[in-house]
Amino acid sequence: MHHMCKRVFIVGIFSAIMILSAHPSNAQSNPSAESCIDLGMIDVQCFNCATGEYLGKINVQAAYDDWNKDCLPSKDQARSRCSNAYGIPLNDVGMKWQYRIGLTDWKNYSPRNNCPCAQW
C-alpha cells in the first residue's frame, strides 16, 4: 500500500473509532444533583385550580428531588408559597414549571389530576 494511502487509511480508522467511542454531549440530559444546582432558580407558574385562573410566578431554588427525578425539590413548599403569595386556599393551588438541561427541555406540573389549567 502506498505511504499516503496508508496514512489516510489509518487516520480514517482512528477517526471512526473516536466517533464510535464518543459520548453524546448532553443530547438527552436527565436531571441530577449537579445539573439541578447549576440551574439556579426555577420559575413556577401558579394557578387557581378552582377557577382556572393563572395567578403569576414564584421563584424556587432548584435542587434535585430523587423521589420524583425532578429539579423542583419540594412541591409542598412551592404550593404553600403560591397559596401565600396569591391568597388562595392551599388545596386550590396548581403549578407548572420547566427548565432546560443540556439540549433537553423538562416540563412538569402538579397536581396530576383535577387541575387541567396547570398541565402543559
Short mmCIF file of C-alpha atoms in Angstrom, two decimals:
data_model
loop_
_atom_site.label_atom_id
_atom_site.label_comp_id
_atom_site.label_asym_id
_atom_site.label_seq_id
_atom_site.Cartn_x
_atom_site.Cartn_y
_atom_site.Cartn_z
CA MET A 1 0.00 0.00 0.00
CA HIS A 2 1.32 3.45 -0.87
CA HIS A 3 2.52 5.55 2.10
CA MET A 4 -0.09 8.27 1.52
CA CYS A 5 -2.89 5.70 1.26
CA LYS A 6 -1.71 4.06 4.50
CA ARG A 7 -1.86 7.40 6.30
CA VAL A 8 -5.34 8.18 5.02
CA PHE A 9 -6.47 4.66 5.90
CA ILE A 10 -5.00 4.87 9.44
CA VAL A 11 -6.42 8.35 10.03
CA GLY A 12 -9.81 7.14 8.75
CA ILE A 13 -9.81 4.14 11.08
CA PHE A 14 -8.71 6.31 14.03
CA SER A 15 -11.45 8.86 13.27
CA ALA A 16 -14.09 6.14 13.07
CA ILE A 17 -13.00 4.72 16.43
CA MET A 18 -13.14 8.20 18.02
CA ILE A 19 -16.61 8.88 16.62
CA LEU A 20 -17.95 5.49 17.76
CA SER A 21 -16.48 5.84 21.25
CA ALA A 22 -17.50 9.46 21.74
CA HIS A 23 -20.13 10.02 24.41
CA PRO A 24 -23.12 12.07 23.19
CA SER A 25 -22.82 15.56 24.61
CA ASN A 26 -25.99 16.24 26.56
CA ALA A 27 -28.28 15.12 23.75
CA GLN A 28 -30.69 13.81 26.40
CA SER A 29 -29.61 15.07 29.80
CA ASN A 30 -31.55 13.80 32.79
CA PRO A 31 -31.89 15.81 35.99
CA SER A 32 -29.18 15.09 38.55
CA ALA A 33 -27.97 16.74 41.74
CA GLU A 34 -25.28 18.61 39.79
CA SER A 35 -27.43 19.68 36.84
CA CYS A 36 -30.23 20.89 39.14
CA ILE A 37 -27.87 23.02 41.22
CA ASP A 38 -26.48 24.54 38.03
CA LEU A 39 -29.98 25.78 37.11
CA GLY A 40 -30.12 28.26 40.00
CA MET A 41 -33.72 29.42 40.26
CA ILE A 42 -36.79 27.92 38.59
CA ASP A 43 -39.88 29.95 37.69
CA VAL A 44 -43.01 28.19 38.94
CA GLN A 45 -46.32 29.31 37.44
CA CYS A 46 -49.18 29.33 39.95
CA PHE A 47 -52.82 28.64 39.08
CA ASN A 48 -56.13 28.56 40.90
CA CYS A 49 -57.48 25.11 40.05
CA ALA A 50 -60.98 26.03 41.29
CA THR A 51 -61.34 28.87 38.76
CA GLY A 52 -58.71 28.01 36.13
CA GLU A 53 -57.11 31.43 36.67
CA TYR A 54 -53.37 31.98 36.10
CA LEU A 55 -52.11 33.81 39.19
CA GLY A 56 -48.45 34.57 38.50
CA LYS A 57 -44.96 33.23 39.16
CA ILE A 58 -42.78 32.44 42.13
CA ASN A 59 -39.07 31.61 42.05
CA VAL A 60 -37.80 28.44 43.70
CA GLN A 61 -34.18 27.39 44.22
CA ALA A 62 -33.57 24.34 42.05
CA ALA A 63 -32.34 21.20 43.80
CA TYR A 64 -32.59 17.53 42.93
CA ASP A 65 -35.66 15.59 44.09
CA ASP A 66 -34.53 11.96 43.99
CA TRP A 67 -38.04 10.57 44.54
CA ASN A 68 -39.57 12.41 41.55
CA LYS A 69 -36.36 12.69 39.47
CA ASP A 70 -37.01 16.41 39.09
CA CYS A 71 -35.31 19.74 39.92
CA LEU A 72 -38.20 21.19 41.95
CA PRO A 73 -37.19 19.93 45.42
CA SER A 74 -40.35 20.48 47.47
CA LYS A 75 -43.66 20.70 45.69
CA ASP A 76 -45.46 21.17 49.04
CA GLN A 77 -43.28 24.17 49.88
CA ALA A 78 -43.78 25.67 46.41
CA ARG A 79 -47.55 25.09 46.66
CA SER A 80 -47.58 26.83 50.05
CA ARG A 81 -45.65 29.78 48.62
CA CYS A 82 -48.15 30.10 45.76
CA SER A 83 -51.02 29.95 48.25
CA ASN A 84 -49.49 32.68 50.43
CA ALA A 85 -48.41 34.88 47.53
CA TYR A 86 -51.82 34.90 45.84
CA GLY A 87 -54.17 34.39 48.79
CA ILE A 88 -55.91 31.22 47.67
CA PRO A 89 -56.55 28.01 49.61
CA LEU A 90 -53.71 25.50 49.50
CA ASN A 91 -55.97 22.81 48.04
CA ASP A 92 -56.79 25.04 45.06
CA VAL A 93 -53.16 25.65 44.03
CA GLY A 94 -51.92 24.22 40.75
CA MET A 95 -48.37 24.71 39.46
CA LYS A 96 -46.29 24.08 36.38
CA TRP A 97 -42.60 24.64 35.72
CA GLN A 98 -39.97 23.99 33.09
CA TYR A 99 -36.23 24.11 32.72
CA ARG A 100 -33.50 23.09 30.28
CA ILE A 101 -30.65 20.71 30.97
CA GLY A 102 -28.24 20.33 28.08
CA LEU A 103 -30.39 20.21 24.97
CA THR A 104 -33.44 18.79 26.76
CA ASP A 105 -36.45 20.83 27.90
CA TRP A 106 -38.11 19.41 31.01
CA LYS A 107 -41.72 20.28 31.87
CA ASN A 108 -43.70 19.17 34.90
CA TYR A 109 -46.89 20.10 36.76
CA SER A 110 -48.74 19.44 39.97
CA PRO A 111 -51.27 18.22 40.94
CA ARG A 112 -51.57 15.41 38.40
CA ASN A 113 -55.37 15.45 38.38
CA ASN A 114 -58.28 17.85 38.86
CA CYS A 115 -56.33 20.88 37.64
CA PRO A 116 -56.19 20.93 33.83
CA CYS A 117 -55.12 24.60 33.77
CA ALA A 118 -51.75 23.61 35.27
CA GLN A 119 -50.97 20.96 32.65
CA TRP A 120 -48.62 21.57 29.73
#
